[in-house]
Amino acid sequence: MDLIRVHIEKAGLFTSIQDKGRDGLRYYGIPSSGYMDAISAELALSIVGNEPGSSLLEINQLGPTLRFETSAQVALCGGKMNNNYERNVLHKIPSGHILNIGSLIEGMRSYLAVRGNWRVKHVFGSSSVYSYDAFSIGRVKAGDYLEIEKGNSIIPTQTATTLAIQDFNLIDSIKVIPGPEFEWLNVRSKAAFYKQVFSISLQNNRMGAKLTAAPLFSSKNEIPSSAVFPGTLQLLPSGQIVILLQDGQTTGGYPRIGIIPKKELWKFCQLKAGQEFLFKE
Amino acid sequence: MLLINGIRFKKYDFGEHAVLLRPVDQEQFLPIQISKTAEFIYELSDPEIKEVITGIADICLVLENKQAFNFKKLEENTPSDPALKLKLLAITVDFSQGLDWERVQEYSNLDKESCIELLINTTFQFQMCGFIPGFVYLSGLPNVLEIPRLGTPRMKVEPGSIGIGGKQFGIYNIESPGGWNIIGKTDLPLFNKSKIPPLDLKVGDKIKLIEL
């Protein structure tokens, strides 16, 4: 089997291997994990012709530097990084080439897919790194190698001409469905929820994101621990909102005032800290 | 209205794919009875049910197709008598590794030795797993040992740590941040990340703590 070897020269910030994540195990407290922006990740996988839902690199503010010991075909999708590689198209990387992904200049997360079958550790059916690293699938670190088997069970590569590049800076609204405790908000807070401008604070990671806005008020501050999902809006006793994300806990004790539909969540995951948006029904 | 495992539930919507099942008469049922019903639904392994999440006072189901799901089929099966299969598990605890004994003594008005005696004389029951991977909730905490959570959670709690969080009692099985009062540590691994199910406990299984 021909093997593509990619040496991680520099890991960047929180670079991790992700796939579609884990299903059916929330009963045991096991979160979904998996790529945060499913649209961009799936696009990258389809451009290189890999299976939908398979492994790729999720890249944050500062991307990794990769040395390709073998030639490879790659695609970069999602947030724009300051490098010379056009997004959303197939690139051929020659053997010995050093790919410096650079730092993020638009959006929050970028994805690098490499054509082939990734040799990665699976825990509970997924190669996705989970924030606490409870599953001992470490984050990508300098000195590691990515090993990818060429060919085999690969579907033909797709050109992404029909998919326009998203300008993530233009995202200004996020759809939300009222949650089980939405009615606990007082009249003024209910109205404010759809009117006031929100932004993501610096307290945001793969587990969740705290929003910045004037506080909302609810009749009660707590619920007996009950299910929460990626996209669930929890109202903290301070009146601030935390949105749980891919690595978030499976149950929580704060009122759930809303939930961002699964299909809309990628958009939220590309909002930068400070970027303003409205919630819409 | 649904009658499952002798409990009458009402359905509530939660987003596009999930429903919450809450007992009509909340006060009448113990969390462990809700957990047992959740376990029963989970063990149906119905392909149309994508996730089952046990809450303290409800059960959440994530469904493949909520509109088309036949809830009545949950009523058609009844679980076998759970009491027949319960097992007893002894967990050795090193109480000297408790980090919050000062708080526990202050809130309970008991000295450490009396608290430990209370704990080792209690028969706990496995209630549910959840929150974070492998976190084990045990029911049966004596009222006097209900201690409020820490004002500021610890950044790191070691796996095996045993804690009190308000009315809840449980065991951390992975390293994570945590706000519960840690009273000791066990070496017994309850969570196995290389198999499904990752846990060999059934709701209602009896658990005794043994002092190291």
mmCIF file of C-alpha atoms in Angstrom, chain A residues 121-231:
data_model
loop_
_atom_site.group_PDB
_atom_site.id
_atom_site.type_symbol
_atom_site.label_atom_id
_atom_site.label_comp_id
_atom_site.label_asym_id
_atom_site.label_seq_id
_atom_site.Cartn_x
_atom_site.Cartn_y
_atom_site.Cartn_z
ATOM 1 C CA LYS A 121 -6.955 5.839 15.938
ATOM 2 C CA HIS A 122 -10.695 5.407 16.437
ATOM 3 C CA VAL A 123 -12.336 5.523 19.854
ATOM 4 C CA PHE A 124 -16.067 4.832 20.087
ATOM 5 C CA GLY A 125 -16.235 4.787 16.303
ATOM 6 C CA SER A 126 -14.608 8.141 15.620
ATOM 7 C CA SER A 127 -11.159 9.656 15.140
ATOM 8 C CA SER A 128 -12.322 13.006 16.511
ATOM 9 C CA VAL A 129 -10.277 14.555 19.285
ATOM 10 C CA TYR A 130 -12.381 15.447 22.321
ATOM 11 C CA SER A 131 -11.405 18.541 24.317
ATOM 12 C CA TYR A 132 -10.564 16.800 27.588
ATOM 13 C CA ASP A 133 -8.624 14.166 25.649
ATOM 14 C CA ALA A 134 -10.347 11.510 27.704
ATOM 15 C CA PHE A 135 -10.056 9.173 24.747
ATOM 16 C CA SER A 136 -6.274 9.640 24.424
ATOM 17 C CA ILE A 137 -6.499 10.778 20.840
ATOM 18 C CA GLY A 138 -4.057 13.627 21.244
ATOM 19 C CA ARG A 139 -4.159 16.942 19.483
ATOM 20 C CA VAL A 140 -1.824 17.210 16.519
ATOM 21 C CA LYS A 141 1.693 18.063 17.756
ATOM 22 C CA ALA A 142 5.030 18.918 16.199
ATOM 23 C CA GLY A 143 6.960 15.801 15.224
ATOM 24 C CA ASP A 144 3.834 13.717 14.535
ATOM 25 C CA TYR A 145 3.225 12.145 11.167
ATOM 26 C CA LEU A 146 -0.090 11.921 9.393
ATOM 27 C CA GLU A 147 -0.219 8.650 7.492
ATOM 28 C CA ILE A 148 -2.634 8.373 4.625
ATOM 29 C CA GLU A 149 -3.081 5.371 2.345
ATOM 30 C CA LYS A 150 -3.272 6.297 -1.326
ATOM 31 C CA GLY A 151 -6.139 5.172 -3.507
ATOM 32 C CA ASN A 152 -8.739 2.552 -2.551
ATOM 33 C CA SER A 153 -12.417 3.087 -1.676
ATOM 34 C CA ILE A 154 -12.132 6.639 -2.831
ATOM 35 C CA ILE A 155 -14.915 8.257 -4.767
ATOM 36 C CA PRO A 156 -13.991 10.487 -7.738
ATOM 37 C CA THR A 157 -12.921 13.995 -6.858
ATOM 38 C CA GLN A 158 -15.496 16.696 -7.215
ATOM 39 C CA THR A 159 -14.992 20.190 -8.480
ATOM 40 C CA ALA A 160 -16.690 22.683 -6.270
ATOM 41 C CA THR A 161 -17.448 25.282 -8.918
ATOM 42 C CA THR A 162 -21.105 25.528 -7.927
ATOM 43 C CA LEU A 163 -20.261 26.297 -4.310
ATOM 44 C CA ALA A 164 -19.443 29.945 -3.908
ATOM 45 C CA ILE A 165 -16.845 30.919 -1.339
ATOM 46 C CA GLN A 166 -18.612 32.089 1.799
ATOM 47 C CA ASP A 167 -17.542 35.405 3.190
ATOM 48 C CA PHE A 168 -17.840 34.566 6.862
ATOM 49 C CA ASN A 169 -17.500 38.247 7.766
ATOM 50 C CA LEU A 170 -20.967 38.783 6.321
ATOM 51 C CA ILE A 171 -22.733 36.357 8.673
ATOM 52 C CA ASP A 172 -25.069 38.580 10.683
ATOM 53 C CA SER A 173 -27.945 36.353 11.744
ATOM 54 C CA ILE A 174 -28.372 32.878 13.218
ATOM 55 C CA LYS A 175 -31.606 30.924 13.162
ATOM 56 C CA VAL A 176 -32.785 29.641 16.524
ATOM 57 C CA ILE A 177 -35.716 27.498 17.690
ATOM 58 C CA PRO A 178 -37.163 28.344 21.133
ATOM 59 C CA GLY A 179 -35.937 25.838 23.737
ATOM 60 C CA PRO A 180 -37.928 23.999 26.436
ATOM 61 C CA GLU A 181 -37.437 26.884 28.920
ATOM 62 C CA PHE A 182 -37.833 29.816 26.504
ATOM 63 C CA GLU A 183 -41.178 30.676 28.104
ATOM 64 C CA TRP A 184 -39.395 31.267 31.410
ATOM 65 C CA LEU A 185 -37.958 34.496 30.014
ATOM 66 C CA ASN A 186 -39.882 37.564 31.061
ATOM 67 C CA VAL A 187 -41.772 39.518 28.395
ATOM 68 C CA ARG A 188 -39.065 42.108 27.977
ATOM 69 C CA SER A 189 -36.293 39.505 27.686
ATOM 70 C CA LYS A 190 -38.268 37.503 25.123
ATOM 71 C CA ALA A 191 -38.537 40.572 22.925
ATOM 72 C CA ALA A 192 -34.911 41.531 23.543
ATOM 73 C CA PHE A 193 -33.769 38.060 22.537
ATOM 74 C CA TYR A 194 -34.807 38.656 18.924
ATOM 75 C CA LYS A 195 -33.914 42.344 18.858
ATOM 76 C CA GLN A 196 -30.642 42.855 20.591
ATOM 77 C CA VAL A 197 -27.257 42.444 19.006
ATOM 78 C CA PHE A 198 -25.162 39.526 20.282
ATOM 79 C CA SER A 199 -21.516 38.727 19.779
ATOM 80 C CA ILE A 200 -19.256 35.839 20.785
ATOM 81 C CA SER A 201 -16.944 36.608 23.690
ATOM 82 C CA LEU A 202 -13.332 35.474 23.941
ATOM 83 C CA GLN A 203 -14.549 32.606 26.118
ATOM 84 C CA ASN A 204 -15.208 30.214 23.300
ATOM 85 C CA ASN A 205 -13.817 26.842 22.331
ATOM 86 C CA ARG A 206 -15.008 23.484 21.033
ATOM 87 C CA MET A 207 -17.091 22.920 24.169
ATOM 88 C CA GLY A 208 -19.078 26.107 24.061
ATOM 89 C CA ALA A 209 -19.161 29.841 23.461
ATOM 90 C CA LYS A 210 -20.235 32.555 25.845
ATOM 91 C CA LEU A 211 -22.069 35.451 24.227
ATOM 92 C CA THR A 212 -21.802 39.129 25.035
ATOM 93 C CA ALA A 213 -25.053 41.103 25.330
ATOM 94 C CA ALA A 214 -27.262 42.814 27.885
ATOM 95 C CA PRO A 215 -28.484 40.167 30.382
ATOM 96 C CA LEU A 216 -31.807 38.374 29.906
ATOM 97 C CA PHE A 217 -34.035 37.461 32.821
ATOM 98 C CA SER A 218 -35.786 34.196 33.496
ATOM 99 C CA SER A 219 -38.268 33.227 36.233
ATOM 100 C CA LYS A 220 -35.967 30.425 37.451
ATOM 101 C CA ASN A 221 -32.194 29.933 37.270
ATOM 102 C CA GLU A 222 -31.963 26.159 37.360
ATOM 103 C CA ILE A 223 -33.527 22.986 36.013
ATOM 104 C CA PRO A 224 -32.955 19.406 37.188
ATOM 105 C CA SER A 225 -30.100 18.208 34.920
ATOM 106 C CA SER A 226 -31.533 17.414 31.518
ATOM 107 C CA ALA A 227 -30.318 16.829 27.959
ATOM 108 C CA VAL A 228 -28.395 19.463 26.020
ATOM 109 C CA PHE A 229 -26.918 19.320 22.510
ATOM 110 C CA PRO A 230 -24.489 21.174 20.282
ATOM 111 C CA GLY A 231 -26.386 24.385 19.524
#
